[in-house]
Every structure is written in C-alpha cells, then in structure tokens.
Amino acid sequence: MDVHQATALALRGLEVEARPIQLLHAHSASEAYELLTRNRDIAAVLLDVVMESDQAGLFLVRRIREELGDDAIRIILRTGQSGMVPQIDTIRAYDINDYKTKSELTRTALFACLSAAIRSYRQIRELKDAKRDLEEQGLELIRSRTKLRALTDHRERVREEERKHIARELHDNMGQYLTALRIETSMLEMLFPEPNPEVFKRLHTMRELIDQTIMDTRRMVSNLRPAALDLGLVSAAEWLISDFQSRTGIRCGLQTPREGELDLDQELATTLFRILQESLTNVSRYADAKHVDIRITRSSGLLQLEVRDDGCGFDPAAVREKTTFGLMGIRERVLIYGGSARIESALGQGTRLWITLPLIELEKSP
C-alpha cells in the first residue's frame, strides 16, 4: 500500500467542520503544480520532499508561493526519514506551515494536523475576503469623495457666476435707475421757482433715501463680487481688509508679494479671496480679537495663506465634535486644488489658519 492509499484509508469517513475531506492525488511535483493551477480552492497540501528529485517538494513550495501567489494554502511537509531534511532550517528557508515525519502521522495525528490546517485556511480566506471588501469600500469612498469635491467645485463655480451676474445686474440696472431718480428729484426742485417748505422737505427726504439706497446697492455689489477682484488677489485682499477694519474696528496687517509675482488665474484668486473672507468673518463673529495678521507668500512651488488673530481661541477637540460649515467649506475649497488646511488654536491664545496649495497642480488645473 503506497502513501496515497494509506492516507485515503486513514481519512475515510472523517469530516472537518461538518464537511467530508476530499483528497486530490498527484504523483510528482509537476503534476501537483498543474493540479493546484486548475483548483485554486485547495485548503491544504500533504507534500513529500522526495518525488522526481530529492528536493522536488521544496521546489514546489516555492512555486506555490511565488508563481501561483498562494499564501493561504496550508503546506504540511512529510518526509520519510527524520533528519533527512533539517526541520528548523527548512521552516526558515521555505514558507511551510508544518513539518512531519511519516512515522509520527498516525490516523489521529494526521486528522488533527489537517483539521488545524483547514481551519487556518478558512480563517485566512475570511480575512482576505474582509480585507478585499474593506479595500473596495475604501475605493468607493475615495470615488465618492472625488465626486463630492467635483460637485463642490462645480457648485462654487456656479455660485461665483451667479454672484457676478447679480452684481452686474444691480450695478448696470438698479444703479442707473437710482441715479435717474436722483436727477429727477433735483429737476423737481428746479420746477418750483418760489420756495415751498413742505415740498422741499419731502424732496430732501426723497434725495436722502435715494442716496442711502445707492450706497446700500454699492455695498451689496461689493459683497457679491468686489470690483477689486478683477485687479488680482492682492488688490482684492487690500479692499477686503479695509472694509473689514471700517466695519469691525479690528486692526489688520497684510503682507503679500507684488501682484505680478502671484500670477494666479481668476478662479484661484477668487477661491483664495473667499477663504480669506470666510476667515475674517469667523474672526469678527467668534474671536473677540484686537488684531489680525494676514500673510500671502509664494516659495518653493507652494502658495501659502496664513491668517492669525490674537483673540480668545478655542479648543480644537471641542470644535471637531461640532458641524462647523465655515471651516468645512475652507477645507473643501482647498482640497479641490490638491492643497491642505491646518488650524491651530488654544483657549486664550488666538487662532492660526494655514492654507497651502501646490503651484504645480495649480498650473495644471483647468
């Protein structure tokens, strides 16, 4: 009786995890390799060292691991003579999972060895399946985030175009109508050769209301899209800071390179302007600051925006637990351009915001 028949007899009628053990037989390393190539769901291999050659079994181990790329299958090496292949050296050199001499593989020992190998194989496959599922979920999450950022980018572009359109309509139409009304009011005054206190009082009130409406309209136009943006980021930042100081009384310092050194496209300049605008809005609402420093720099292929205030600061851990749409919006705007946003703060120590954008990516952005 050869080893194949003896093994089949020893395992006849036995089950592992309520399933019968199925044996596939190969009488050479090459035949075993072909068998394993056709059947990729084999759980364990009982492998003789000596087949076509004295080292055929060991060479097959390497082919299984390296050529087939199968690191889940459990390989139990069997040798006819103890010491023929040094056990410790073999385990070190080859990716095998157990090493037995044929004499010690009684029916019980053989069943115990295979049971452990099959359970181990199942657990490895389950882990691999779970890992694959996690990787697929991760890829799907990345795709979803990419689509979300593309949608955010599209939304911001549409919003900016709508702001430009509304600002232009207010400036071109409403502004003209208000100017015409003011001229008509002045003409009415000229139609009364003799002073009429009541009429002049009402005309004066009308003129004041028209002037106030003109000022409000100009402010709305500037808030929607300041004309300074057409002159570049530096000019827009200077206008924004001047308006911010006059409204809040908070002093601001601004450091920028010369306008020509930035050379930013209109969309990026608008994005950075909106980030700065949102940052200053947060300062005025929450920081209780006296002074704000703003720096825009360009060096080593990076564009950086830093906003630092001397206000009350906050606990970053507490803020992370809240939904802060302003900070989320800043991060999303930056991520669209492949950049990063970092915020440092502590209670009583002010707040610091860093925006970093890679210029190489900016040049490639549509």
mmCIF file of C-alpha atoms in Angstrom:
data_model
loop_
_atom_site.group_PDB
_atom_site.id
_atom_site.type_symbol
_atom_site.label_atom_id
_atom_site.label_comp_id
_atom_site.label_asym_id
_atom_site.label_seq_id
_atom_site.Cartn_x
_atom_site.Cartn_y
_atom_site.Cartn_z
ATOM 1 C CA MET A 1 0.000 0.000 0.000
ATOM 2 C CA ASP A 2 1.550 3.339 -1.074
ATOM 3 C CA VAL A 3 1.313 6.619 0.800
ATOM 4 C CA HIS A 4 -1.686 7.822 -1.245
ATOM 5 C CA GLN A 5 -3.729 4.738 -0.418
ATOM 6 C CA ALA A 6 -2.685 4.836 3.227
ATOM 7 C CA THR A 7 -3.701 8.493 3.559
ATOM 8 C CA ALA A 8 -7.072 7.890 1.893
ATOM 9 C CA LEU A 9 -7.727 4.939 4.183
ATOM 10 C CA ALA A 10 -6.762 6.894 7.314
ATOM 11 C CA LEU A 11 -9.096 9.779 6.475
ATOM 12 C CA ARG A 12 -12.031 7.735 5.185
ATOM 13 C CA GLY A 13 -15.321 8.845 6.713
ATOM 14 C CA LEU A 14 -13.822 11.784 8.653
ATOM 15 C CA GLU A 15 -15.199 15.335 8.474
ATOM 16 C CA VAL A 16 -13.814 18.765 9.269
ATOM 17 C CA GLU A 17 -16.321 21.478 10.176
ATOM 18 C CA ALA A 18 -19.169 19.122 9.184
ATOM 19 C CA ARG A 19 -17.790 18.613 5.691
ATOM 20 C CA PRO A 20 -16.125 15.444 4.324
ATOM 21 C CA ILE A 21 -12.446 15.601 3.445
ATOM 22 C CA GLN A 22 -11.882 15.386 -0.310
ATOM 23 C CA LEU A 23 -8.475 14.165 -1.481
ATOM 24 C CA LEU A 24 -6.823 15.001 -4.812
ATOM 25 C CA HIS A 25 -3.726 12.974 -5.677
ATOM 26 C CA ALA A 26 -0.580 13.907 -7.603
ATOM 27 C CA HIS A 27 2.461 11.653 -8.014
ATOM 28 C CA SER A 28 5.048 14.279 -8.985
ATOM 29 C CA ALA A 29 5.808 17.937 -8.316
ATOM 30 C CA SER A 30 4.924 18.905 -11.892
ATOM 31 C CA GLU A 31 1.614 17.031 -11.689
ATOM 32 C CA ALA A 32 0.882 18.667 -8.333
ATOM 33 C CA TYR A 33 1.602 22.122 -9.757
ATOM 34 C CA GLU A 34 -0.838 21.532 -12.640
ATOM 35 C CA LEU A 35 -3.446 20.261 -10.188
ATOM 36 C CA LEU A 36 -3.054 23.337 -7.986
ATOM 37 C CA THR A 37 -3.217 25.626 -11.017
ATOM 38 C CA ARG A 38 -6.590 24.146 -12.032
ATOM 39 C CA ASN A 39 -8.005 24.032 -8.493
ATOM 40 C CA ARG A 40 -7.441 27.324 -6.655
ATOM 41 C CA ASP A 41 -9.607 26.469 -3.637
ATOM 42 C CA ILE A 42 -7.486 23.686 -2.144
ATOM 43 C CA ALA A 43 -7.112 24.183 1.593
ATOM 44 C CA ALA A 44 -4.070 22.052 2.433
ATOM 45 C CA VAL A 45 -1.265 20.093 0.776
ATOM 46 C CA LEU A 46 0.368 16.967 2.214
ATOM 47 C CA LEU A 47 3.691 17.231 0.419
ATOM 48 C CA ASP A 48 6.506 14.708 0.170
ATOM 49 C CA VAL A 49 10.006 16.159 -0.048
ATOM 50 C CA VAL A 50 11.317 13.473 -2.384
ATOM 51 C CA MET A 51 9.494 12.990 -5.708
ATOM 52 C CA GLU A 52 11.187 13.405 -9.130
ATOM 53 C CA SER A 53 14.249 14.528 -7.200
ATOM 54 C CA ASP A 54 15.445 14.788 -3.629
ATOM 55 C CA GLN A 55 14.369 18.463 -3.457
ATOM 56 C CA ALA A 56 11.265 18.359 -5.701
ATOM 57 C CA GLY A 57 8.877 19.003 -2.813
ATOM 58 C CA LEU A 58 10.801 22.025 -1.615
ATOM 59 C CA PHE A 59 10.976 23.489 -5.132
ATOM 60 C CA LEU A 60 7.199 23.013 -5.410
ATOM 61 C CA VAL A 61 6.687 25.015 -2.210
ATOM 62 C CA ARG A 62 8.429 27.996 -3.780
ATOM 63 C CA ARG A 63 6.415 27.682 -6.988
ATOM 64 C CA ILE A 64 3.164 27.623 -4.991
ATOM 65 C CA ARG A 65 4.093 30.710 -3.010
ATOM 66 C CA GLU A 66 5.858 32.726 -5.708
ATOM 67 C CA GLU A 67 4.422 31.678 -9.082
ATOM 68 C CA LEU A 68 0.859 30.933 -8.016
ATOM 69 C CA GLY A 69 0.994 33.668 -5.381
ATOM 70 C CA ASP A 70 -0.973 31.485 -2.983
ATOM 71 C CA ASP A 71 -0.110 32.343 0.608
ATOM 72 C CA ALA A 72 -3.386 30.989 2.026
ATOM 73 C CA ILE A 73 -2.989 27.290 1.245
ATOM 74 C CA ARG A 74 -1.522 25.353 4.189
ATOM 75 C CA ILE A 75 1.511 23.230 3.284
ATOM 76 C CA ILE A 76 2.358 20.230 5.501
ATOM 77 C CA LEU A 77 5.722 18.765 4.586
ATOM 78 C CA ARG A 78 6.114 14.987 5.040
ATOM 79 C CA THR A 79 9.446 13.204 4.995
ATOM 80 C CA GLY A 80 10.182 9.509 5.202
ATOM 81 C CA GLN A 81 13.242 9.781 7.408
ATOM 82 C CA SER A 82 13.744 12.066 10.387
ATOM 83 C CA GLY A 83 16.708 14.338 9.828
ATOM 84 C CA MET A 84 16.836 13.820 6.056
ATOM 85 C CA VAL A 85 15.791 17.452 5.670
ATOM 86 C CA PRO A 86 16.742 19.586 8.686
ATOM 87 C CA GLN A 87 13.452 20.700 10.206
ATOM 88 C CA ILE A 88 14.424 24.121 11.581
ATOM 89 C CA ASP A 89 16.450 25.083 8.505
ATOM 90 C CA THR A 90 13.605 24.027 6.212
ATOM 91 C CA ILE A 91 10.979 26.007 8.115
ATOM 92 C CA ARG A 92 13.246 29.059 7.994
ATOM 93 C CA ALA A 93 14.053 28.760 4.295
ATOM 94 C CA TYR A 94 10.634 27.717 2.938
ATOM 95 C CA ASP A 95 7.160 29.043 3.620
ATOM 96 C CA ILE A 96 5.716 25.816 5.011
ATOM 97 C CA ASN A 97 3.204 25.559 7.826
ATOM 98 C CA ASP A 98 4.008 22.205 9.386
ATOM 99 C CA TYR A 99 6.712 19.538 9.205
ATOM 100 C CA LYS A 100 6.020 15.904 9.984
ATOM 101 C CA THR A 101 7.746 12.568 9.567
ATOM 102 C CA LYS A 102 5.545 9.865 8.101
ATOM 103 C CA SER A 103 6.112 7.655 11.117
ATOM 104 C CA GLU A 104 4.534 10.163 13.519
ATOM 105 C CA LEU A 105 1.460 10.747 11.344
ATOM 106 C CA THR A 106 -0.930 8.242 12.920
ATOM 107 C CA ARG A 107 -4.585 8.426 11.933
ATOM 108 C CA THR A 108 -5.362 10.696 14.869
ATOM 109 C CA ALA A 109 -2.286 12.873 14.368
ATOM 110 C CA LEU A 110 -2.988 13.165 10.632
ATOM 111 C CA PHE A 111 -6.617 14.170 11.248
ATOM 112 C CA ALA A 112 -5.594 16.700 13.924
ATOM 113 C CA CYS A 113 -2.933 18.182 11.643
ATOM 114 C CA LEU A 114 -5.302 18.516 8.669
ATOM 115 C CA SER A 115 -8.146 19.866 10.812
ATOM 116 C CA ALA A 116 -5.911 22.647 12.111
ATOM 117 C CA ALA A 117 -4.643 23.400 8.598
ATOM 118 C CA ILE A 118 -8.156 23.545 7.098
ATOM 119 C CA ARG A 119 -9.447 25.817 9.873
ATOM 120 C CA SER A 120 -6.435 28.061 9.458
ATOM 121 C CA TYR A 121 -7.022 28.195 5.686
ATOM 122 C CA ARG A 122 -10.666 29.154 6.208
ATOM 123 C CA GLN A 123 -9.757 31.913 8.637
ATOM 124 C CA ILE A 124 -7.125 33.282 6.255
ATOM 125 C CA ARG A 125 -9.628 33.287 3.384
ATOM 126 C CA GLU A 126 -12.177 35.065 5.549
ATOM 127 C CA LEU A 127 -9.597 37.678 6.495
ATOM 128 C CA LYS A 128 -8.621 38.104 2.848
ATOM 129 C CA ASP A 129 -12.265 38.472 1.828
ATOM 130 C CA ALA A 130 -12.822 41.007 4.603
ATOM 131 C CA LYS A 131 -9.707 42.899 3.549
ATOM 132 C CA ARG A 132 -10.843 42.905 -0.075
ATOM 133 C CA ASP A 133 -14.274 44.180 0.951
ATOM 134 C CA LEU A 134 -12.664 46.924 3.013
ATOM 135 C CA GLU A 135 -10.400 47.883 0.115
ATOM 136 C CA GLU A 136 -13.393 48.022 -2.234
ATOM 137 C CA GLN A 137 -15.283 50.123 0.278
ATOM 138 C CA GLY A 138 -12.232 52.349 0.619
ATOM 139 C CA LEU A 139 -12.005 52.767 -3.151
ATOM 140 C CA GLU A 140 -15.709 53.508 -3.322
ATOM 141 C CA LEU A 141 -15.298 56.066 -0.540
ATOM 142 C CA ILE A 142 -12.421 57.693 -2.446
ATOM 143 C CA ARG A 143 -14.535 57.764 -5.612
ATOM 144 C CA SER A 144 -17.450 59.254 -3.683
ATOM 145 C CA ARG A 145 -15.225 61.916 -2.130
ATOM 146 C CA THR A 146 -13.734 62.714 -5.536
ATOM 147 C CA LYS A 147 -17.211 63.111 -6.999
ATOM 148 C CA LEU A 148 -18.293 65.188 -3.997
ATOM 149 C CA ARG A 149 -15.314 67.514 -4.426
ATOM 150 C CA ALA A 150 -16.018 67.799 -8.134
ATOM 151 C CA LEU A 151 -19.620 68.669 -7.254
ATOM 152 C CA THR A 152 -18.400 71.183 -4.669
ATOM 153 C CA ASP A 153 -16.088 72.716 -7.256
ATOM 154 C CA HIS A 154 -18.949 72.946 -9.757
ATOM 155 C CA ARG A 155 -21.243 74.452 -7.128
ATOM 156 C CA GLU A 156 -18.675 77.102 -6.214
ATOM 157 C CA ARG A 157 -18.140 77.986 -9.877
ATOM 158 C CA VAL A 158 -21.890 78.308 -10.404
ATOM 159 C CA ARG A 159 -22.241 80.418 -7.258
ATOM 160 C CA GLU A 160 -19.461 82.750 -8.365
ATOM 161 C CA GLU A 161 -21.023 83.124 -11.814
ATOM 162 C CA GLU A 162 -24.382 83.848 -10.209
ATOM 163 C CA ARG A 163 -22.794 86.397 -7.898
ATOM 164 C CA LYS A 164 -21.146 88.089 -10.877
ATOM 165 C CA HIS A 165 -24.442 88.124 -12.756
ATOM 166 C CA ILE A 166 -26.427 89.581 -9.840
ATOM 167 C CA ALA A 167 -23.712 92.156 -9.103
ATOM 168 C CA ARG A 168 -23.672 93.220 -12.758
ATOM 169 C CA GLU A 169 -27.474 93.483 -12.852
ATOM 170 C CA LEU A 170 -27.521 95.583 -9.683
ATOM 171 C CA HIS A 171 -24.749 97.825 -10.942
ATOM 172 C CA ASP A 172 -25.971 98.260 -14.514
ATOM 173 C CA ASN A 173 -29.739 98.382 -13.991
ATOM 174 C CA MET A 174 -30.537 99.280 -10.401
ATOM 175 C CA GLY A 175 -27.678 101.770 -10.263
ATOM 176 C CA GLN A 176 -28.875 103.524 -13.400
ATOM 177 C CA TYR A 177 -32.453 103.681 -12.166
ATOM 178 C CA LEU A 178 -31.393 105.133 -8.817
ATOM 179 C CA THR A 179 -29.159 107.715 -10.499
ATOM 180 C CA ALA A 180 -32.044 108.684 -12.774
ATOM 181 C CA LEU A 181 -34.335 109.063 -9.756
ATOM 182 C CA ARG A 182 -31.847 111.346 -8.076
ATOM 183 C CA ILE A 183 -31.607 113.508 -11.190
ATOM 184 C CA GLU A 184 -35.406 113.663 -11.391
ATOM 185 C CA THR A 185 -35.542 114.779 -7.772
ATOM 186 C CA SER A 186 -33.109 117.590 -8.498
ATOM 187 C CA MET A 187 -35.155 118.568 -11.559
ATOM 188 C CA LEU A 188 -38.273 118.764 -9.407
ATOM 189 C CA GLU A 189 -36.576 121.301 -7.171
ATOM 190 C CA MET A 190 -35.883 123.434 -10.206
ATOM 191 C CA LEU A 191 -39.572 123.398 -11.250
ATOM 192 C CA PHE A 192 -40.565 125.422 -8.202
ATOM 193 C CA PRO A 193 -39.358 128.990 -8.712
ATOM 194 C CA GLU A 194 -40.554 130.001 -5.279
ATOM 195 C CA PRO A 195 -39.539 128.059 -2.198
ATOM 196 C CA ASN A 196 -42.179 125.735 -0.778
ATOM 197 C CA PRO A 197 -41.004 124.427 2.597
ATOM 198 C CA GLU A 198 -43.215 121.328 2.560
ATOM 199 C CA VAL A 199 -42.247 120.342 -0.999
ATOM 200 C CA PHE A 200 -38.547 120.975 -0.382
ATOM 201 C CA LYS A 201 -38.688 118.945 2.827
ATOM 202 C CA ARG A 202 -40.182 115.982 1.012
ATOM 203 C CA LEU A 203 -37.734 116.294 -1.878
ATOM 204 C CA HIS A 204 -34.864 116.416 0.594
ATOM 205 C CA THR A 205 -36.158 113.258 2.295
ATOM 206 C CA MET A 206 -36.512 111.544 -1.081
ATOM 207 C CA ARG A 207 -32.961 112.509 -2.023
ATOM 208 C CA GLU A 208 -31.604 111.117 1.248
ATOM 209 C CA LEU A 209 -33.472 107.830 0.736
ATOM 210 C CA ILE A 210 -32.180 107.565 -2.823
ATOM 211 C CA ASP A 211 -28.605 108.291 -1.691
ATOM 212 C CA GLN A 212 -28.876 105.655 1.046
ATOM 213 C CA THR A 213 -30.274 103.125 -1.438
ATOM 214 C CA ILE A 214 -27.398 103.881 -3.830
ATOM 215 C CA MET A 215 -24.899 103.272 -1.018
ATOM 216 C CA ASP A 216 -26.645 100.027 0.003
ATOM 217 C CA THR A 217 -26.676 98.854 -3.603
ATOM 218 C CA ARG A 218 -22.955 99.578 -3.968
ATOM 219 C CA ARG A 219 -22.275 97.658 -0.771
ATOM 220 C CA MET A 220 -24.321 94.687 -1.984
ATOM 221 C CA VAL A 221 -22.456 94.714 -5.295
ATOM 222 C CA SER A 222 -19.125 94.754 -3.460
ATOM 223 C CA ASN A 223 -20.198 91.949 -1.127
ATOM 224 C CA LEU A 224 -21.348 89.836 -4.059
ATOM 225 C CA ARG A 225 -18.190 90.404 -6.043
ATOM 226 C CA PRO A 226 -15.808 93.278 -5.320
ATOM 227 C CA ALA A 227 -14.560 95.062 -8.413
ATOM 228 C CA ALA A 228 -11.045 94.803 -6.943
ATOM 229 C CA LEU A 229 -11.054 91.066 -7.774
ATOM 230 C CA ASP A 230 -10.687 91.987 -11.433
ATOM 231 C CA LEU A 231 -7.339 93.583 -10.494
ATOM 232 C CA GLY A 232 -5.978 90.447 -8.772
ATOM 233 C CA LEU A 233 -5.845 88.804 -5.361
ATOM 234 C CA VAL A 234 -3.636 91.435 -3.687
ATOM 235 C CA SER A 235 -5.949 94.305 -4.649
ATOM 236 C CA ALA A 236 -8.993 92.313 -3.568
ATOM 237 C CA ALA A 237 -7.360 91.448 -0.215
ATOM 238 C CA GLU A 238 -6.486 95.108 0.392
ATOM 239 C CA TRP A 239 -10.094 96.128 -0.332
ATOM 240 C CA LEU A 240 -11.445 93.361 1.927
ATOM 241 C CA ILE A 241 -9.191 94.315 4.827
ATOM 242 C CA SER A 242 -10.026 97.988 4.503
ATOM 243 C CA ASP A 243 -13.747 97.197 4.553
ATOM 244 C CA PHE A 244 -13.274 94.742 7.463
ATOM 245 C CA GLN A 245 -11.411 97.313 9.586
ATOM 246 C CA SER A 246 -14.003 100.024 8.962
ATOM 247 C CA ARG A 247 -16.876 97.705 9.909
ATOM 248 C CA THR A 248 -15.368 95.917 12.927
ATOM 249 C CA GLY A 249 -12.658 98.216 14.265
ATOM 250 C CA ILE A 250 -10.235 95.250 14.309
ATOM 251 C CA ARG A 251 -6.783 96.249 13.067
ATOM 252 C CA CYS A 252 -5.307 94.158 10.270
ATOM 253 C CA GLY A 253 -1.797 93.704 8.922
ATOM 254 C CA LEU A 254 -1.283 92.415 5.376
ATOM 255 C CA GLN A 255 1.923 91.051 3.839
ATOM 256 C CA THR A 256 1.834 89.987 0.196
ATOM 257 C CA PRO A 257 4.186 89.646 -2.747
ATOM 258 C CA ARG A 258 3.772 92.070 -5.622
ATOM 259 C CA GLU A 259 0.663 91.393 -7.694
ATOM 260 C CA GLY A 260 2.677 90.288 -10.718
ATOM 261 C CA GLU A 261 4.583 87.686 -8.667
ATOM 262 C CA LEU A 262 1.410 85.751 -7.862
ATOM 263 C CA ASP A 263 0.145 85.376 -11.438
ATOM 264 C CA LEU A 264 -2.970 83.438 -10.389
ATOM 265 C CA ASP A 265 -5.892 82.636 -12.635
ATOM 266 C CA GLN A 266 -9.229 84.256 -11.888
ATOM 267 C CA GLU A 267 -10.836 81.169 -10.350
ATOM 268 C CA LEU A 268 -7.985 80.509 -7.924
ATOM 269 C CA ALA A 269 -7.749 84.182 -6.945
ATOM 270 C CA THR A 270 -11.487 84.134 -6.256
ATOM 271 C CA THR A 271 -11.178 80.934 -4.189
ATOM 272 C CA LEU A 272 -8.404 82.386 -2.006
ATOM 273 C CA PHE A 273 -10.370 85.620 -1.643
ATOM 274 C CA ARG A 274 -13.409 83.665 -0.419
ATOM 275 C CA ILE A 275 -11.255 81.707 2.056
ATOM 276 C CA LEU A 276 -9.824 84.952 3.418
ATOM 277 C CA GLN A 277 -13.315 86.445 3.552
ATOM 278 C CA GLU A 278 -14.647 83.423 5.487
ATOM 279 C CA SER A 279 -11.675 83.551 7.867
ATOM 280 C CA LEU A 280 -12.227 87.229 8.666
ATOM 281 C CA THR A 281 -15.949 86.571 9.126
ATOM 282 C CA ASN A 282 -15.085 83.904 11.726
ATOM 283 C CA VAL A 283 -12.722 86.336 13.462
ATOM 284 C CA SER A 284 -15.402 89.031 13.711
ATOM 285 C CA ARG A 285 -18.039 86.575 14.974
ATOM 286 C CA TYR A 286 -16.123 84.423 17.434
ATOM 287 C CA ALA A 287 -12.576 85.552 18.149
ATOM 288 C CA ASP A 288 -13.047 88.805 20.122
ATOM 289 C CA ALA A 289 -9.716 89.813 18.588
ATOM 290 C CA LYS A 290 -7.953 93.176 18.527
ATOM 291 C CA HIS A 291 -5.561 92.447 15.693
ATOM 292 C CA VAL A 292 -5.306 90.106 12.702
ATOM 293 C CA ASP A 293 -2.151 89.355 10.697
ATOM 294 C CA ILE A 294 -2.507 88.081 7.119
ATOM 295 C CA ARG A 295 0.349 86.777 5.004
ATOM 296 C CA ILE A 296 0.292 85.550 1.419
ATOM 297 C CA THR A 297 3.573 84.009 0.262
ATOM 298 C CA ARG A 298 4.871 82.076 -2.723
ATOM 299 C CA SER A 299 8.012 79.969 -2.475
ATOM 300 C CA SER A 300 9.403 76.508 -3.318
ATOM 301 C CA GLY A 301 6.454 75.649 -5.519
ATOM 302 C CA LEU A 302 3.906 76.448 -2.805
ATOM 303 C CA LEU A 303 1.368 79.197 -2.334
ATOM 304 C CA GLN A 304 0.567 79.854 1.317
ATOM 305 C CA LEU A 305 -2.072 81.924 3.057
ATOM 306 C CA GLU A 306 -1.772 82.489 6.802
ATOM 307 C CA VAL A 307 -4.394 84.224 8.966
ATOM 308 C CA ARG A 308 -3.526 84.742 12.632
ATOM 309 C CA ASP A 309 -5.554 86.586 15.278
ATOM 310 C CA ASP A 310 -4.939 87.463 18.941
ATOM 311 C CA GLY A 311 -8.449 86.539 20.041
ATOM 312 C CA CYS A 312 -9.872 84.177 22.640
ATOM 313 C CA GLY A 313 -9.053 80.997 20.700
ATOM 314 C CA PHE A 314 -10.910 77.719 21.081
ATOM 315 C CA ASP A 315 -10.495 74.069 21.973
ATOM 316 C CA PRO A 316 -9.865 72.181 18.677
ATOM 317 C CA ALA A 317 -11.169 68.911 20.176
ATOM 318 C CA ALA A 318 -14.491 70.543 21.060
ATOM 319 C CA VAL A 319 -14.796 72.089 17.594
ATOM 320 C CA ARG A 320 -14.154 68.733 15.886
ATOM 321 C CA GLU A 321 -17.297 67.367 17.574
ATOM 322 C CA LYS A 322 -19.420 70.142 16.059
ATOM 323 C CA THR A 323 -20.544 70.720 12.487
ATOM 324 C CA THR A 324 -18.696 73.901 11.540
ATOM 325 C CA PHE A 325 -19.664 74.608 7.956
ATOM 326 C CA GLY A 326 -17.308 77.574 7.633
ATOM 327 C CA LEU A 327 -14.203 75.505 8.393
ATOM 328 C CA MET A 328 -15.540 72.594 6.335
ATOM 329 C CA GLY A 329 -16.063 74.915 3.388
ATOM 330 C CA ILE A 330 -12.494 76.228 3.655
ATOM 331 C CA ARG A 331 -11.062 72.702 3.697
ATOM 332 C CA GLU A 332 -13.175 71.577 0.744
ATOM 333 C CA ARG A 333 -12.174 74.616 -1.316
ATOM 334 C CA VAL A 334 -8.503 73.882 -0.631
ATOM 335 C CA LEU A 335 -8.770 70.142 -1.325
ATOM 336 C CA ILE A 336 -10.218 70.860 -4.772
ATOM 337 C CA TYR A 337 -6.797 72.290 -5.711
ATOM 338 C CA GLY A 338 -4.851 69.468 -4.030
ATOM 339 C CA GLY A 339 -3.865 71.634 -1.074
ATOM 340 C CA SER A 340 -4.173 71.411 2.694
ATOM 341 C CA ALA A 341 -5.685 73.475 5.507
ATOM 342 C CA ARG A 342 -4.385 73.452 9.068
ATOM 343 C CA ILE A 343 -5.796 75.240 12.100
ATOM 344 C CA GLU A 344 -4.040 75.758 15.419
ATOM 345 C CA SER A 345 -5.737 77.263 18.424
ATOM 346 C CA ALA A 346 -5.937 77.128 22.200
ATOM 347 C CA LEU A 347 -8.143 78.881 24.714
ATOM 348 C CA GLY A 348 -6.801 82.363 25.336
ATOM 349 C CA GLN A 349 -4.042 82.061 22.725
ATOM 350 C CA GLY A 350 -5.708 83.113 19.492
ATOM 351 C CA THR A 351 -6.115 81.131 16.286
ATOM 352 C CA ARG A 352 -3.869 80.459 13.324
ATOM 353 C CA LEU A 353 -5.006 79.201 9.906
ATOM 354 C CA TRP A 354 -2.548 77.909 7.281
ATOM 355 C CA ILE A 355 -3.587 77.269 3.699
ATOM 356 C CA THR A 356 -1.036 75.579 1.431
ATOM 357 C CA LEU A 357 -1.562 74.995 -2.283
ATOM 358 C CA PRO A 358 0.901 73.306 -4.678
ATOM 359 C CA LEU A 359 1.632 75.672 -7.554
ATOM 360 C CA ILE A 360 2.488 72.830 -9.938
ATOM 361 C CA GLU A 361 -1.022 71.487 -9.512
ATOM 362 C CA LEU A 362 -2.459 74.961 -9.889
ATOM 363 C CA GLU A 363 -0.782 75.390 -13.261
ATOM 364 C CA LYS A 364 -2.389 72.135 -14.430
ATOM 365 C CA SER A 365 -5.848 72.970 -13.070
ATOM 366 C CA PRO A 366 -8.385 73.804 -15.795
#
